Every structure is written in C-alpha cells, then in structure tokens.
Tab-separated table of C-alpha atoms in Angstrom:
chain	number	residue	atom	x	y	z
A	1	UNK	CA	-27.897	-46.793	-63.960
A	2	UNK	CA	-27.191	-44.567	-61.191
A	3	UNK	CA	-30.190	-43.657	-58.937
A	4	UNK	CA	-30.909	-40.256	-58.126
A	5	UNK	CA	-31.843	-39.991	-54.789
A	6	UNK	CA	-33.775	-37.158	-53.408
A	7	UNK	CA	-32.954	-34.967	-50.212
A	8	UNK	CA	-34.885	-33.135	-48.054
A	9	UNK	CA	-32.770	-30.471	-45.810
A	10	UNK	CA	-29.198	-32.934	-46.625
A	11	UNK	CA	-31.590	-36.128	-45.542
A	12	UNK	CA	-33.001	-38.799	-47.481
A	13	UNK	CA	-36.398	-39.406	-48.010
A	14	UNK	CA	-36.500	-43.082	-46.826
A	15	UNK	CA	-34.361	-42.028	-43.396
A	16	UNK	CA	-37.425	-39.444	-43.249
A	17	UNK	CA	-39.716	-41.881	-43.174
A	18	UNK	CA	-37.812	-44.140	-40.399
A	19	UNK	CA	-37.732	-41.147	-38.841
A	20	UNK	CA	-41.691	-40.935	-38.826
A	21	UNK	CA	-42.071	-44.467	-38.256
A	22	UNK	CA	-39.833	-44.069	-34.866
A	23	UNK	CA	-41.532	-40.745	-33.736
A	24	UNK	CA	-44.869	-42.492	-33.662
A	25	UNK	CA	-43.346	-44.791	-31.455
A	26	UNK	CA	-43.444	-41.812	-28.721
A	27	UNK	CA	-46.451	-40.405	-28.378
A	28	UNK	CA	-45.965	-38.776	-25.417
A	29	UNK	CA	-46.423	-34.654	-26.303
A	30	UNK	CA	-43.259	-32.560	-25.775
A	31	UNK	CA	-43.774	-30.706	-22.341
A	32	UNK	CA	-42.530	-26.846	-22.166
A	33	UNK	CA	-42.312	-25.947	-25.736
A	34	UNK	CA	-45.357	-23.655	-26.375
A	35	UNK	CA	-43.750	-20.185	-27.604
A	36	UNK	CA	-40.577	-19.492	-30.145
A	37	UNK	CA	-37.879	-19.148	-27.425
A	38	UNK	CA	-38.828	-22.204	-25.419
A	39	UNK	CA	-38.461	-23.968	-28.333
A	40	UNK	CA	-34.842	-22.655	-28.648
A	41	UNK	CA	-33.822	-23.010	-25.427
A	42	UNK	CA	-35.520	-26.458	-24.859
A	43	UNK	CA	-32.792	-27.461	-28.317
A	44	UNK	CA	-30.328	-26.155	-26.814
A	45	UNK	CA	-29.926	-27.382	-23.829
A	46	UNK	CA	-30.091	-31.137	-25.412
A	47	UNK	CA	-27.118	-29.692	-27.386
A	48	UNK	CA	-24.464	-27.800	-24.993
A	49	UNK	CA	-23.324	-29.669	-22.318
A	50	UNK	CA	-23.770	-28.543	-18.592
A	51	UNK	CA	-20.617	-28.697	-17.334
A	52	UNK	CA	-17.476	-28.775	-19.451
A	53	UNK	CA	-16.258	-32.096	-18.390
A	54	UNK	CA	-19.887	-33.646	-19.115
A	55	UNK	CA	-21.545	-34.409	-22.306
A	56	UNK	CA	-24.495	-33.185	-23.899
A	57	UNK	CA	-27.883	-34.192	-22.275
A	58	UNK	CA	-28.460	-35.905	-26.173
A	59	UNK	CA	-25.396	-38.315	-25.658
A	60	UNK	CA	-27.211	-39.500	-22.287
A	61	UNK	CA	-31.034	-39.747	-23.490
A	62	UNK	CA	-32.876	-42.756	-25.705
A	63	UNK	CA	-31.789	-42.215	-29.460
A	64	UNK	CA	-35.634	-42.604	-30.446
A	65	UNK	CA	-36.785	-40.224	-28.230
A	66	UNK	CA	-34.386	-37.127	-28.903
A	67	UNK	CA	-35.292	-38.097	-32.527
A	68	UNK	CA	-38.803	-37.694	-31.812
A	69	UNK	CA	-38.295	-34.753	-29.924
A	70	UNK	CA	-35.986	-33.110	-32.705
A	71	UNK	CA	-38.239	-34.145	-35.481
A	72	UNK	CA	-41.735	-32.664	-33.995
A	73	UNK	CA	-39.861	-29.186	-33.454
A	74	UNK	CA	-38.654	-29.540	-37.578
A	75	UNK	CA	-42.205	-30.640	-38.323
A	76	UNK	CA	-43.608	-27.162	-35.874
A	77	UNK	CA	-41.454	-24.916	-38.039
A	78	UNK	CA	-41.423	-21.862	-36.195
A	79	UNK	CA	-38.639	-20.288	-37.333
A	80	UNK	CA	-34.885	-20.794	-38.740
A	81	UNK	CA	-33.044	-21.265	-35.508
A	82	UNK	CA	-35.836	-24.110	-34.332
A	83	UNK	CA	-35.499	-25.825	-37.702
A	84	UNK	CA	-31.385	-25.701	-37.464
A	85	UNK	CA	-31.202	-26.527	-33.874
A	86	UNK	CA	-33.469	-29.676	-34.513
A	87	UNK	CA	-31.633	-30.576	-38.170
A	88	UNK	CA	-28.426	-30.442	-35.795
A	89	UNK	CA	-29.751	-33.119	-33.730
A	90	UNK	CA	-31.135	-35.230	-36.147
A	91	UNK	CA	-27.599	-35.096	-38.353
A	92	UNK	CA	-25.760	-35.892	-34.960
A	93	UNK	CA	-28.091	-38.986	-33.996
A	94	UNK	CA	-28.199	-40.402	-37.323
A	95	UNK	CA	-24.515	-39.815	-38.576
C-alpha cells in the first residue's frame, strides 16, 4: 500500500523536522533583519551573486546555517516575497 505523504509548501514533513532539528543547532539570532525590506534584501543577497563571474554568497556559506537562516525568516512570515525568497533557499540547499 502506497503511503501518502504529506507536504507542507512542496516539502515533506519529516525534512521539516530535520530542518528544525538543524536550526536549533544555531542559535545564534539573525543580525539586521528587524523590518519587511531588510528581510528581503538580507534573502536576496544570499541569492544573486555579486559579481557575474562569482557565485551566490549561499554556495560559499555552511549548509546548516543558510538553512537556519532561511527557515527562521519562513517561520517570521512577514509577507509573500520573505516566505518565497526563504522557500527558494531551502529548495536549493536541500535539492
């Protein structure tokens, strides 16, 4: 018998847990992220890369960390563009 396996936002329950599990890991708090567009540009920066020859500040940084980082900005939910910027992470790091 097949199992039927939920998702939350395309991810499985049980990778949202490891997820958990590795963002208690870091407790260090996320530094310059207090209003909306902070947020934003904070996710987007670990996205784009600086210089077109470069990669992405995300490719550079510790996986558990930019997961932790991604997944406390889901978990804020302050709007649409925070909560797709961070899924976009998590989907890259985890895929």
């Amino acid at each position: 018998m097949k199992r039927n396996n939920e998702l939350i936002d395309g991810i499985e329950i049980s990778t949202w847990k490891e997820i958990e599990m590795i963002a208690k890991t870091y407790p260090k708090p996320i530094r310059y992220s207090d209003g909306l567009n902070s947020k934003i540009a904070l996710l987007k920066f670990y996205l784009e890369p600086l210089l077109p020859d470069l990669n992405p500040p995300m490719m550079t940084m510790d996986k558990g960390r930019m997961l932790t980082i991604a997944y406390r900005m889901y978990k804020s939910t302050d709007g649409e563009a925070v909560t797709n910027l961070s899924l976009k992470i998590i989907n890259k790091i985890i895929n």
